[in-house]
mmCIF file of C-alpha atoms and ligand atoms in Angstrom:
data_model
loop_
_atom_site.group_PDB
_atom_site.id
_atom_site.type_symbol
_atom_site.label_atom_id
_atom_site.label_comp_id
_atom_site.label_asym_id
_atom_site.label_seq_id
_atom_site.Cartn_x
_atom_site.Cartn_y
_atom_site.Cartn_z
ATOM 1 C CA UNK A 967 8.002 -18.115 4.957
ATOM 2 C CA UNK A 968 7.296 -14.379 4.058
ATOM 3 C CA UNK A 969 7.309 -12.679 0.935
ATOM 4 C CA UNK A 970 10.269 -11.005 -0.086
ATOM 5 C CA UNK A 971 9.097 -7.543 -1.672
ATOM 6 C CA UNK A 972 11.408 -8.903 -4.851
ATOM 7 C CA UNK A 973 8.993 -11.838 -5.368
ATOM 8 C CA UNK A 974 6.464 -9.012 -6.715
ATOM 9 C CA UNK A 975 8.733 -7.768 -9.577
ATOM 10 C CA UNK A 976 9.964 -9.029 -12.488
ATOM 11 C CA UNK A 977 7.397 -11.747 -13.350
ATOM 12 C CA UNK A 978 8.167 -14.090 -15.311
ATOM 13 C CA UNK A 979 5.813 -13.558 -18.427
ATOM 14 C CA UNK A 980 5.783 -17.543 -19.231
ATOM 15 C CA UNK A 981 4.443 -18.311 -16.130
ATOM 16 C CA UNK A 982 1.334 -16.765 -16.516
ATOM 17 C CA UNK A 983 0.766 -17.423 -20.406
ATOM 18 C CA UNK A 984 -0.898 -20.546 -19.106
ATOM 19 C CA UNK A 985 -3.947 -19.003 -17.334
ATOM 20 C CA UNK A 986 -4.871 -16.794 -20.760
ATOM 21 C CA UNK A 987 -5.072 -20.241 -21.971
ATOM 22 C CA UNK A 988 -7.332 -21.424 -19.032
ATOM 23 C CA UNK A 989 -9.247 -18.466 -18.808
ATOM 24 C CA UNK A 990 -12.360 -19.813 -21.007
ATOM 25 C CA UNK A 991 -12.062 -23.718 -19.341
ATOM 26 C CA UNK A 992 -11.443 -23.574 -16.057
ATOM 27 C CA UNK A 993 -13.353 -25.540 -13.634
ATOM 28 C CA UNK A 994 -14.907 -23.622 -10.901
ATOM 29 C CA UNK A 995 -12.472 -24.390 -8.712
ATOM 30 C CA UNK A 996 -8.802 -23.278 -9.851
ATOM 31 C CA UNK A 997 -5.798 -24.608 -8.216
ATOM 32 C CA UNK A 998 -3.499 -23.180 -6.111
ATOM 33 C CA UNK A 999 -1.020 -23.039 -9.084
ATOM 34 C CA UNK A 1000 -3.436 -21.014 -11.134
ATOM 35 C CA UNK A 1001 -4.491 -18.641 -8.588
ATOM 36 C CA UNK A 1002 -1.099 -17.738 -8.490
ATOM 37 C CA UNK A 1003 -0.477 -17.579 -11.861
ATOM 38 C CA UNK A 1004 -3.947 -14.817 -11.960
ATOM 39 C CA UNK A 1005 -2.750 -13.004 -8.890
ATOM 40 C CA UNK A 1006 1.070 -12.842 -10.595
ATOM 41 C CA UNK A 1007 -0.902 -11.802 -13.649
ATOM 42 C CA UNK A 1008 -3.195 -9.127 -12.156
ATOM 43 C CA UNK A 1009 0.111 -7.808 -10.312
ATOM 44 C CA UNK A 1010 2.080 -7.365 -13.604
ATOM 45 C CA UNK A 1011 -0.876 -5.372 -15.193
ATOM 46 C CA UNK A 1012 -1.151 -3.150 -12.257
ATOM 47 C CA UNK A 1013 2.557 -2.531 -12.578
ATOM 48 C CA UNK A 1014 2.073 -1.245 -16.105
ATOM 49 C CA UNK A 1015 -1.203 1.102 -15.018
ATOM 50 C CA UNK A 1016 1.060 2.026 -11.939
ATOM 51 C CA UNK A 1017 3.927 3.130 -14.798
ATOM 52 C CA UNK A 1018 1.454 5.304 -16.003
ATOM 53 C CA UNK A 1019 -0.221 6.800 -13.715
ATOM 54 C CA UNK A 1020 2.740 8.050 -11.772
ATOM 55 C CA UNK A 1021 4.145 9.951 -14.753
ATOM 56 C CA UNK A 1022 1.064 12.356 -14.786
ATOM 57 C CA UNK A 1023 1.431 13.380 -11.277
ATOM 58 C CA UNK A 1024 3.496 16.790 -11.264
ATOM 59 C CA UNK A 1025 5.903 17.363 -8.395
ATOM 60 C CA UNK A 1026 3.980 20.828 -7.642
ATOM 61 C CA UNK A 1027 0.574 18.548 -7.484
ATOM 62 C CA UNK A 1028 2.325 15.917 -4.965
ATOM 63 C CA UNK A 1029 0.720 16.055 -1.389
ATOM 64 C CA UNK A 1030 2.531 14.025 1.833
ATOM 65 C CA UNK A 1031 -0.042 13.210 4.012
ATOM 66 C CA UNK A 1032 0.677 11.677 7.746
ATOM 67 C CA UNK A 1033 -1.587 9.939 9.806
ATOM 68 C CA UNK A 1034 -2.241 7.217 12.419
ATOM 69 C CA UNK A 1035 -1.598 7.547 16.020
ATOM 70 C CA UNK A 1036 -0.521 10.959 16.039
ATOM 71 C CA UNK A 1037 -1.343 13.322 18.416
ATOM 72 C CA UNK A 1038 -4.623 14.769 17.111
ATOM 73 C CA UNK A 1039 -5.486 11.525 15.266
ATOM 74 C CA UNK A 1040 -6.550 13.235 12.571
ATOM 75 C CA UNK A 1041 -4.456 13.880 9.293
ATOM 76 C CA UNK A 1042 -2.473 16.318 8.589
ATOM 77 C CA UNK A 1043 -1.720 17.181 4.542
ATOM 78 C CA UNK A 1044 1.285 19.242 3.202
ATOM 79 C CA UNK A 1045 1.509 20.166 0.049
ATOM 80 C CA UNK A 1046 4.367 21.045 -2.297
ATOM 81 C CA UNK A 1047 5.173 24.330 -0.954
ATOM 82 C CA UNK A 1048 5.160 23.161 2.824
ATOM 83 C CA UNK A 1049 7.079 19.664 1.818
ATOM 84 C CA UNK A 1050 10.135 22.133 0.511
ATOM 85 C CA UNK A 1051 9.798 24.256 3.149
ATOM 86 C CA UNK A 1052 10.822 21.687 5.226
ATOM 87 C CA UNK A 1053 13.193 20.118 3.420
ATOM 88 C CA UNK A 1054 16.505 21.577 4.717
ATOM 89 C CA UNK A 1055 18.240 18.435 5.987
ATOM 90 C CA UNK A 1056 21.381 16.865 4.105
ATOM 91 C CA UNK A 1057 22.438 13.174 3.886
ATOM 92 C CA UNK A 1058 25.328 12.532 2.072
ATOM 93 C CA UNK A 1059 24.964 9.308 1.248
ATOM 94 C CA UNK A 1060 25.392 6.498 -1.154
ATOM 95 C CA UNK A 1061 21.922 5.562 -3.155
ATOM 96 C CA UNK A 1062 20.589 1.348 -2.812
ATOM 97 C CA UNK A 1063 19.447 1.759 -6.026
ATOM 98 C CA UNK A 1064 21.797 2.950 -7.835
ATOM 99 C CA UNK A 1065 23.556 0.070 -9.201
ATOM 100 C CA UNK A 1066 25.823 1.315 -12.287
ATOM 101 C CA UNK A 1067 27.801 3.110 -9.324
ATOM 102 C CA UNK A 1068 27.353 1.458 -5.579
ATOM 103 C CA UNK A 1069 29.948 3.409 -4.287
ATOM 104 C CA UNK A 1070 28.868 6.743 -5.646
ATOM 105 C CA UNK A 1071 27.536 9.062 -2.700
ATOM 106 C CA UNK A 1072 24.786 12.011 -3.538
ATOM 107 C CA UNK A 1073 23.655 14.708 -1.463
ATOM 108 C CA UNK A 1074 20.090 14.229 -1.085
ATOM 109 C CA UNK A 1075 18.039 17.224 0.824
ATOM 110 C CA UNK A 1076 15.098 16.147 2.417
ATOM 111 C CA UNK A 1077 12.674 15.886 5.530
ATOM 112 C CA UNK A 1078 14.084 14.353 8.619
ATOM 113 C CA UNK A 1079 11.171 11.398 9.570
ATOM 114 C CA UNK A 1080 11.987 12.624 12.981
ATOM 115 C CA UNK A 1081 11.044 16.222 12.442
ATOM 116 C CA UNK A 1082 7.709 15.343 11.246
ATOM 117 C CA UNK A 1083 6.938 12.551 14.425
ATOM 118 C CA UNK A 1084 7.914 15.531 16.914
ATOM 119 C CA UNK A 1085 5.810 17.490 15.448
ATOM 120 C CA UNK A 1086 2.932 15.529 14.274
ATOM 121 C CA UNK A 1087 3.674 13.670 17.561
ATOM 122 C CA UNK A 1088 3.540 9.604 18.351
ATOM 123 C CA UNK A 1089 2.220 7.629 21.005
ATOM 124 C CA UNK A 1090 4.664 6.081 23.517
ATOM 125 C CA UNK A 1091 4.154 2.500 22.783
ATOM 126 C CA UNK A 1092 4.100 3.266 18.829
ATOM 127 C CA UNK A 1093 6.660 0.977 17.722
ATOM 128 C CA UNK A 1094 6.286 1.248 13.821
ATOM 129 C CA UNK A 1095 5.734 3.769 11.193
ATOM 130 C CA UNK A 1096 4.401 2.632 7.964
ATOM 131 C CA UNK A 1097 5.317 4.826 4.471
ATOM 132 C CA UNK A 1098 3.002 4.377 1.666
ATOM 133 C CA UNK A 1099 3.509 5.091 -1.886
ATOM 134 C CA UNK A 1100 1.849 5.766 -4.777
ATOM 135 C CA UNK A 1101 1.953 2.645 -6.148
ATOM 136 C CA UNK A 1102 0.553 1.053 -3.429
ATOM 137 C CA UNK A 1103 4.055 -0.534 -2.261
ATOM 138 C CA UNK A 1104 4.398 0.012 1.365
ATOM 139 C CA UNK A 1105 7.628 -0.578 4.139
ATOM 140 C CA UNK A 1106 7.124 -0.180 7.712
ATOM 141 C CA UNK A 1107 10.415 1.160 9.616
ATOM 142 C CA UNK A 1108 10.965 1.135 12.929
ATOM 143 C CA UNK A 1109 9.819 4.397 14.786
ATOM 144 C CA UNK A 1110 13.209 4.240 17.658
ATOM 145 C CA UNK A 1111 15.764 4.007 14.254
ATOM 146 C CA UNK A 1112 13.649 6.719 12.927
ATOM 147 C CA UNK A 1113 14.253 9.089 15.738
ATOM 148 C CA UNK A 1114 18.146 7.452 16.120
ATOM 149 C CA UNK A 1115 19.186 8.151 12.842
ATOM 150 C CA UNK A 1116 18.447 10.953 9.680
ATOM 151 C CA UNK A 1117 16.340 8.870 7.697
ATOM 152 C CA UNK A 1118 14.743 11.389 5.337
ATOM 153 C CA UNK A 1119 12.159 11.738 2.657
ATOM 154 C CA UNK A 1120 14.238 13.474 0.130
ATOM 155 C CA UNK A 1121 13.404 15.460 -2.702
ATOM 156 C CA UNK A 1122 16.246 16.554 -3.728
ATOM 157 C CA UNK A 1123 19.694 15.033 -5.309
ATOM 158 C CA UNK A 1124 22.667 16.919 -5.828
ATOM 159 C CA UNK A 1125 20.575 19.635 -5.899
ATOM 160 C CA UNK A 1126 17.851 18.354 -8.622
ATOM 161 C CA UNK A 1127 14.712 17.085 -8.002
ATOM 162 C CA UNK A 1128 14.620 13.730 -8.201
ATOM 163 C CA UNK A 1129 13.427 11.895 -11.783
ATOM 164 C CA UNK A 1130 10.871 9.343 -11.214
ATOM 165 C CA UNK A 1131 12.543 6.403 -12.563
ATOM 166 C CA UNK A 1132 14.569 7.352 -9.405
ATOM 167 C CA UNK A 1133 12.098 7.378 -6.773
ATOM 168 C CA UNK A 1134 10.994 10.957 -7.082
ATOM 169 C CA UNK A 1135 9.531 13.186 -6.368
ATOM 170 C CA UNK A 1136 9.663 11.961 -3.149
ATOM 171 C CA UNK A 1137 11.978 9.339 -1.799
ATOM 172 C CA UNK A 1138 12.661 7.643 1.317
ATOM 173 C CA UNK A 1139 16.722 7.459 1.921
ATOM 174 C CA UNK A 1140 18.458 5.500 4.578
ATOM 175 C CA UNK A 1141 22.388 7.417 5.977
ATOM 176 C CA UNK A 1142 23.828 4.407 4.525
ATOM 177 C CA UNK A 1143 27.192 5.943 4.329
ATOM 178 C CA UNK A 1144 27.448 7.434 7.742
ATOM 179 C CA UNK A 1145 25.430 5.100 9.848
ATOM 180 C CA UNK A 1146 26.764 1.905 7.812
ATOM 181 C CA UNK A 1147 25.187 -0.949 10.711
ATOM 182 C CA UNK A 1148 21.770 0.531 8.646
ATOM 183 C CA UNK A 1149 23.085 -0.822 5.280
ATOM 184 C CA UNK A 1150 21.889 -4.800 6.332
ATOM 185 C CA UNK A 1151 18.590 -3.720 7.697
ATOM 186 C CA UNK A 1152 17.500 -1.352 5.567
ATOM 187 C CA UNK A 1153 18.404 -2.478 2.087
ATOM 188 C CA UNK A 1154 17.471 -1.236 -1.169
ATOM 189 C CA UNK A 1155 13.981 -2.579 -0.860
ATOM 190 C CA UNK A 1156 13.452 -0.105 2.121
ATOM 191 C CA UNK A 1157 13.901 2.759 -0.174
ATOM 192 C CA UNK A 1158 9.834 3.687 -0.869
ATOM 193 C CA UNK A 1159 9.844 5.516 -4.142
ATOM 194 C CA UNK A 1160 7.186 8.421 -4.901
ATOM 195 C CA UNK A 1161 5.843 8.375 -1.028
ATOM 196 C CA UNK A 1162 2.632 9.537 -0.348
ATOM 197 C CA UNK A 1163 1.332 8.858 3.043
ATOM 198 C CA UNK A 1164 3.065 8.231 6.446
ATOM 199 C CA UNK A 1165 1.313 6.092 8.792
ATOM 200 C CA UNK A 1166 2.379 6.185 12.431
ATOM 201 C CA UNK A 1167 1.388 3.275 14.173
ATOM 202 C CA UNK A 1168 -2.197 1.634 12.816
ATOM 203 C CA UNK A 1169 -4.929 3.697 12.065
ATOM 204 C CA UNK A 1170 -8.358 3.348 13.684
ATOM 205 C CA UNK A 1171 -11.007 1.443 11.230
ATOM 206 C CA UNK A 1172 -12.899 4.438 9.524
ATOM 207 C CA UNK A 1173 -14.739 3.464 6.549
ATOM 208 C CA UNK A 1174 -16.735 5.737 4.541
ATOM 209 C CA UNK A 1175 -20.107 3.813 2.757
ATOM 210 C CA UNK A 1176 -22.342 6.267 1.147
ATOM 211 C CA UNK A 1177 -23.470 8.725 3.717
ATOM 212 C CA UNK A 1178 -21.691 6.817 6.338
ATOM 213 C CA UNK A 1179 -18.383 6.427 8.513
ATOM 214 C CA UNK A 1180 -18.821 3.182 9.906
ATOM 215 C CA UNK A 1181 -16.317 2.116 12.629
ATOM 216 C CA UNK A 1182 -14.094 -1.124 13.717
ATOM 217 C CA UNK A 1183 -18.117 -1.562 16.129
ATOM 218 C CA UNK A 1184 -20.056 -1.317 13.570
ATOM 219 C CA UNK A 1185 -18.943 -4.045 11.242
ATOM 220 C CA UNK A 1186 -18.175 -6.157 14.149
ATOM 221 C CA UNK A 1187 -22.259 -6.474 14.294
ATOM 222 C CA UNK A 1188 -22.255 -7.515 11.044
ATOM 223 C CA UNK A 1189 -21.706 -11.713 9.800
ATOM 224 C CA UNK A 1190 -18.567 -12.623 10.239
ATOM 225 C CA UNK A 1191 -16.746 -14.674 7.635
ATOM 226 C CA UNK A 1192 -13.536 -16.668 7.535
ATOM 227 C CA UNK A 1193 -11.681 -16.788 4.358
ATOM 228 C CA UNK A 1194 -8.358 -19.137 3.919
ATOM 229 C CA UNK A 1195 -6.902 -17.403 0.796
ATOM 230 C CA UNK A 1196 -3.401 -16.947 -1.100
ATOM 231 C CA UNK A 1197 -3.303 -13.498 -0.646
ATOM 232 C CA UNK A 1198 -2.349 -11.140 -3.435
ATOM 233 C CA UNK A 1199 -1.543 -8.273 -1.393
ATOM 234 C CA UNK A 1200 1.805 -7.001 -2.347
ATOM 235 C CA UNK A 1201 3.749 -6.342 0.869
ATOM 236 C CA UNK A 1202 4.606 -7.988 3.952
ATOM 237 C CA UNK A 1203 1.738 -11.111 4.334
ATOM 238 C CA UNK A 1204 2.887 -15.112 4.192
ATOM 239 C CA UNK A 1205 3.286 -16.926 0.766
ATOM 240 C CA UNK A 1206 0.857 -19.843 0.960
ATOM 241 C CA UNK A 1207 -2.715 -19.930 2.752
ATOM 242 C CA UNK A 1208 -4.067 -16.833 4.918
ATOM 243 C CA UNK A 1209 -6.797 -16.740 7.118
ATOM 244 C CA UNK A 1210 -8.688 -13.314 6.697
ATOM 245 C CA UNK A 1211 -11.790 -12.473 8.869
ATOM 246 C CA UNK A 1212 -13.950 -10.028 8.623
ATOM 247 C CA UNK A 1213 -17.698 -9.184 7.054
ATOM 248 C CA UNK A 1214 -18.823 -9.261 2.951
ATOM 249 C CA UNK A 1215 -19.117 -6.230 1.402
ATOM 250 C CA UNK A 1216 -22.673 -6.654 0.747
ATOM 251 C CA UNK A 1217 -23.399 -6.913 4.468
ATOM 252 C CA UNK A 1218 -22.009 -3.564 5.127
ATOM 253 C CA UNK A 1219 -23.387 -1.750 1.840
ATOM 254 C CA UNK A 1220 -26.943 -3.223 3.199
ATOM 255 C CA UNK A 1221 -26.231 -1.620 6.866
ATOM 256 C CA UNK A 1222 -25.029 1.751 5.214
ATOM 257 C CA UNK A 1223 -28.683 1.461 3.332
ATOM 258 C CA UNK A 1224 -26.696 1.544 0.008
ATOM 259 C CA UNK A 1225 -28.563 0.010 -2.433
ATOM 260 C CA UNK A 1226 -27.095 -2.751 -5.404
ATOM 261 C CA UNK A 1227 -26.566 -0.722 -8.348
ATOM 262 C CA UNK A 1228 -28.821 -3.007 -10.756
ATOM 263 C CA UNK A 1229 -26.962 -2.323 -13.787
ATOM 264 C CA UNK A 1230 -23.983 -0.634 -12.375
ATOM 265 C CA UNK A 1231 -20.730 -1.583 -9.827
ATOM 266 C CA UNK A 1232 -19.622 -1.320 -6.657
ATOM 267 C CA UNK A 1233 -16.152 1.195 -6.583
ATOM 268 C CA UNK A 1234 -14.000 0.465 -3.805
ATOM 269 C CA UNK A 1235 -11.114 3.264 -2.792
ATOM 270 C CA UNK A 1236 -8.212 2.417 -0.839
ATOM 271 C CA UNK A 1237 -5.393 5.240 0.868
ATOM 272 C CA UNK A 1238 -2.901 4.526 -2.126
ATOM 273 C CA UNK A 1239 -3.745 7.189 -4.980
ATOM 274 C CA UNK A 1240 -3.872 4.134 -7.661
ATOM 275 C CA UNK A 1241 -6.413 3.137 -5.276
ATOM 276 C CA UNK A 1242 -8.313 6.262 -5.523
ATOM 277 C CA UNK A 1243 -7.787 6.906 -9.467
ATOM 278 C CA UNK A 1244 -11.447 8.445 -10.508
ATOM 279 C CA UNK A 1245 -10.090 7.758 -14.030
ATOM 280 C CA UNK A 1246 -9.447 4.351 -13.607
ATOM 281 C CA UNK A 1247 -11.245 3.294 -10.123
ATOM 282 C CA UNK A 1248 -11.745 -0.356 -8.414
ATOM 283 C CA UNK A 1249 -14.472 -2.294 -9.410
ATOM 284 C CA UNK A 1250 -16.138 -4.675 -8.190
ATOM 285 C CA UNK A 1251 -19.245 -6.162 -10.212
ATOM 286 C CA UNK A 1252 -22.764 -6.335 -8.535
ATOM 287 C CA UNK A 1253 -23.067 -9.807 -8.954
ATOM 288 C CA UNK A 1254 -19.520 -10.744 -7.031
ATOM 289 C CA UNK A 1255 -21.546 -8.517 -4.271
ATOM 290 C CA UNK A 1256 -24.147 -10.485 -4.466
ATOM 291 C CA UNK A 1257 -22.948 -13.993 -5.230
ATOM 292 C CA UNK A 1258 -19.816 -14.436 -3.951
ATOM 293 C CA UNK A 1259 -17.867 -13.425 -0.844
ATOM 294 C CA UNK A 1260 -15.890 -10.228 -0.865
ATOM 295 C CA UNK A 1261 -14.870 -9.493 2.212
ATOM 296 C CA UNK A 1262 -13.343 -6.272 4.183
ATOM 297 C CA UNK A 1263 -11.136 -8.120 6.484
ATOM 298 C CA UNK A 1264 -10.902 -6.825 9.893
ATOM 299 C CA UNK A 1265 -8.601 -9.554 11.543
ATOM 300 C CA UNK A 1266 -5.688 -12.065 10.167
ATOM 301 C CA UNK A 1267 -4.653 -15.336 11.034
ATOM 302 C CA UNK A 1268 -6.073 -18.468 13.934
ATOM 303 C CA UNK A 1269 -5.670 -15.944 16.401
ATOM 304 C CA UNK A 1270 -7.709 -13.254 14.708
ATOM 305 C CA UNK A 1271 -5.316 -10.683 15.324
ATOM 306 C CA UNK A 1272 -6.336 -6.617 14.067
ATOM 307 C CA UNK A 1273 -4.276 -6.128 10.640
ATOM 308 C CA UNK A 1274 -1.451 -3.605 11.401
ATOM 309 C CA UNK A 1275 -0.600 -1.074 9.107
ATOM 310 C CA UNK A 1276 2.612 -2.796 8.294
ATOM 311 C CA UNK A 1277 0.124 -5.368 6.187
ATOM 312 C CA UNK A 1278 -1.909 -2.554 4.543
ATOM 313 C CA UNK A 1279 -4.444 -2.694 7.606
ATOM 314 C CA UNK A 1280 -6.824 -2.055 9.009
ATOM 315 C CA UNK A 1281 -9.233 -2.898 6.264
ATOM 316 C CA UNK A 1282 -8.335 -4.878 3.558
ATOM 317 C CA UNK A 1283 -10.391 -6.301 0.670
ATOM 318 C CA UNK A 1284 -10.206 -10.182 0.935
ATOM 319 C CA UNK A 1285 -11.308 -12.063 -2.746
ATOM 320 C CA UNK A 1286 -12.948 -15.809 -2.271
ATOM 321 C CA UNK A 1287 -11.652 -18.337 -4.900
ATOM 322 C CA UNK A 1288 -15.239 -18.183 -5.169
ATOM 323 C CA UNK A 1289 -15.600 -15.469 -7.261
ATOM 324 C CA UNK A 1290 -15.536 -14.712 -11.024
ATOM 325 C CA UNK A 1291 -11.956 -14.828 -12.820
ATOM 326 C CA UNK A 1292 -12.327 -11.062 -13.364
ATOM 327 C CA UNK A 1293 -13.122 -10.124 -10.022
ATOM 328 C CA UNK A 1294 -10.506 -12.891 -8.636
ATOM 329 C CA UNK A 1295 -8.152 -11.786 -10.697
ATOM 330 C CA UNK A 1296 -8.304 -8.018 -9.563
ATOM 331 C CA UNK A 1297 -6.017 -6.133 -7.046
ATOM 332 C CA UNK A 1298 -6.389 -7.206 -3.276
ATOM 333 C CA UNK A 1299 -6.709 -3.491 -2.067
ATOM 334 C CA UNK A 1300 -4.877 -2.331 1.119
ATOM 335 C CA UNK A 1301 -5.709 0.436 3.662
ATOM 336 C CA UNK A 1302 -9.547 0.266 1.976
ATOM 337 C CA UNK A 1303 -10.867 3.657 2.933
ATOM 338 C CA UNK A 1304 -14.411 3.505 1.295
ATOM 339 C CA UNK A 1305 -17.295 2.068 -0.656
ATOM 340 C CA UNK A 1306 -19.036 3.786 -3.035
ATOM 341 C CA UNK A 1307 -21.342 2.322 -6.415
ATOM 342 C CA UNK A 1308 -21.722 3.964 -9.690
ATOM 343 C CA UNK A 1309 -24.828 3.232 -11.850
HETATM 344 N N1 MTE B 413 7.055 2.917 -4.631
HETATM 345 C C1 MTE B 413 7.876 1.864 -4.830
HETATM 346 N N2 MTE B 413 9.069 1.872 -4.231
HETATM 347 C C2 MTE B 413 9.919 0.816 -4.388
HETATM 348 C C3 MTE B 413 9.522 -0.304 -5.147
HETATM 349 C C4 MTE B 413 8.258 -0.276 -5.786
HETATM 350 O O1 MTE B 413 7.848 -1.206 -6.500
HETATM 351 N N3 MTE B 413 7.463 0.837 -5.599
HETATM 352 N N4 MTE B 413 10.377 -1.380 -5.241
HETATM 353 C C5 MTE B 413 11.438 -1.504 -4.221
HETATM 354 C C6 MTE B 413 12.425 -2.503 -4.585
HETATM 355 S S1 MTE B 413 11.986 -4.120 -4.340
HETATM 356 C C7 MTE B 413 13.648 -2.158 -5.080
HETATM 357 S S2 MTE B 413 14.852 -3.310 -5.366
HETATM 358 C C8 MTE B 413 13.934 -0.786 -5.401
HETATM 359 C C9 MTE B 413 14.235 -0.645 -6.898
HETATM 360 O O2 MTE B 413 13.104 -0.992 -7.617
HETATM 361 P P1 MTE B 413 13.158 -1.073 -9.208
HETATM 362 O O3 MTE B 413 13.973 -2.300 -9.496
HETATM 363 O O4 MTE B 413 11.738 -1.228 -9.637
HETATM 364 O O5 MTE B 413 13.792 0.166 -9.706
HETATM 365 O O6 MTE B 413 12.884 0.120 -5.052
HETATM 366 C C10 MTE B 413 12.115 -0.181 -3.956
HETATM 367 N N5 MTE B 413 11.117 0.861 -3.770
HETATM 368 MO MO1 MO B 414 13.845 -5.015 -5.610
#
């Protein structure tokens, strides 16, 4: 069974009441039930930071960045002024989310996906393109229906820019209207709010570790570690136990020559800005390094397949039921991009 993107939202607040009660008397090793109750827990407090965080972002500060397998491999950032500039394409169409009105159809003005994969280019067996927001949600769209059908990253409505409780200031809108056979396959969940990244394909491992860009070979040299988790990534991965391979965090640090902060923490960045917040960064304490295992995963599942973009790979931060309730209890971070510690 997979996760419906729904499941994430709307939490029941009873339902994790219980584990503040646990929190002091817990055995070491919590149940199944209760790690979901933390993970549900540590979701609805990152939905509140998320809240936040996204209000302070002007629209004249917003970057798009797109990545992945294009054609130079490298990626390419717009900012505000190049995002409008190319901005000039229409769809008239109703919005998913918009439901005191279904029926009501807006004029959105935005970037034809297409536009930017001509130009940014794709490779022929690319299949999938991956949009990332700021938020950290994520939905992976199919690269042929991108190129088939205007599928845009608007920014504007009826000639406004778009308010943020609305998925601006930029949001990805499906020709619902015109192209109708798109309504079923593309439903409301499909409709990113505040994008910031497009990923074309799956990106090449590149993780930066003080001084250091280690590659996919270089932590393939390392240990490596099975974990059989409940994830609590927030897009896309099974409900129920996960395999997740790949090499502890302390491993790498050690290969990078970074030393254990004594005192201090471990600050882990994924592509997702609240990922990347210096005001309010990812932590990871010294002695989860040390004592328990953190993993970057590498590979998913009994067939130890690479973790494609449309899963947030491919690095992702793995937590053992091992660890400390704080740590356990903290964001499984997707698209991890470095490693850094802070004294
Ligand atoms: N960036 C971002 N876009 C998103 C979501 C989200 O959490 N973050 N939720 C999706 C889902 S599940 C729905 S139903 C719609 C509306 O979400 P809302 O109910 O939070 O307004 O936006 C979609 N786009
Ligand atoms: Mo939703």
């Amino acid at each position: 069974m997979w996760l419906h993107p729904d499941l994430w939202k709307n939490l029941p607040l009873a339902s994790y009441v219980t584990a503040i009660v646990c929190l002091g008397g817990c055995t070491n090793q919590p149940t199944d039930h209760q790690l979901e109750v933390w993970r549900k827990e540590a979701i609805a407090r990152n939905a509140e930071i998320v809240a936040d965080n996204a209000k302070k972002t002007r629209q004249s500060e917003w970057n798009l960045v797109i990545q992945g397998e294009t054609a130079t491999s490298k990626p390419v950032q717009l900012n505000w002024q190049q995002i409008f500039a190319l901005a000039n394409t229409h769809v008239k169409t109703t919005d998913a989310n918009y439901a005191i009105q279904p029926s009501q159809v807006f004029d959105f003005r935005g970037i034809p996906i297409s536009r930017l994969l001509n130009e940014f280019g794709y490779p022929a067996d690319a299949s999938e393109v991956t949009f990332l927001s700021y938020d950290a949600y994520q939905v992976t769209v199919s690269l042929k229906d991108l190129l088939t059908y205007p599928i845009i990253l608007a920014i504007a409505k009826n000639g406004k820019p778009i308010n943020r409780d609305q998925g601006g200031p930029i949001y990805l809108v499906f020709p619902h209207t015109q192209y109708p056979q798109l309504q079923q396959k593309y439903e409301e969940t499909f409709w990113a709010f505040y994008v910031s990244h497009i990923v074309v394909g799956t990106e090449q491992v590149q993780l930066r570790v003080g001084k250091r860009t280690l590659r996919l070979a270089d932590l393939d040299q390392l240990t490596q570690v099975t974990l059989t988790e409940t994830v609590g990534y927030r897009a896309g991965w099974p409900s129920g136990k996960v395999k997740l391979h790949g090499v502890r965090i302390r491993d790498i640090l050690a290969f990078a020559d970074v030393q254990l902060p004594p005192q201090g923490e471990i600050v882990l960045q994924g592509k997702a800005p609240i990922f990347r917040n210096p005001t309010n960064p990812i932590t990871l304490t010294v002695a989860d390094v040390r004592d328990c295992d953190l993993l970057l995963a590498t590979r998913w599942g009994d067939d130890k397949q690479p973790i494609p973009a449309k899963l947030g790979g491919p690095l992702t931060l793995a937590i053992s039921s091992g660890c400390n309730a704080k740590t356990r209890n903290m964001r499984w971070v997707t698209f991890v991009e470095a490693l850094t510690t802070k004294p």
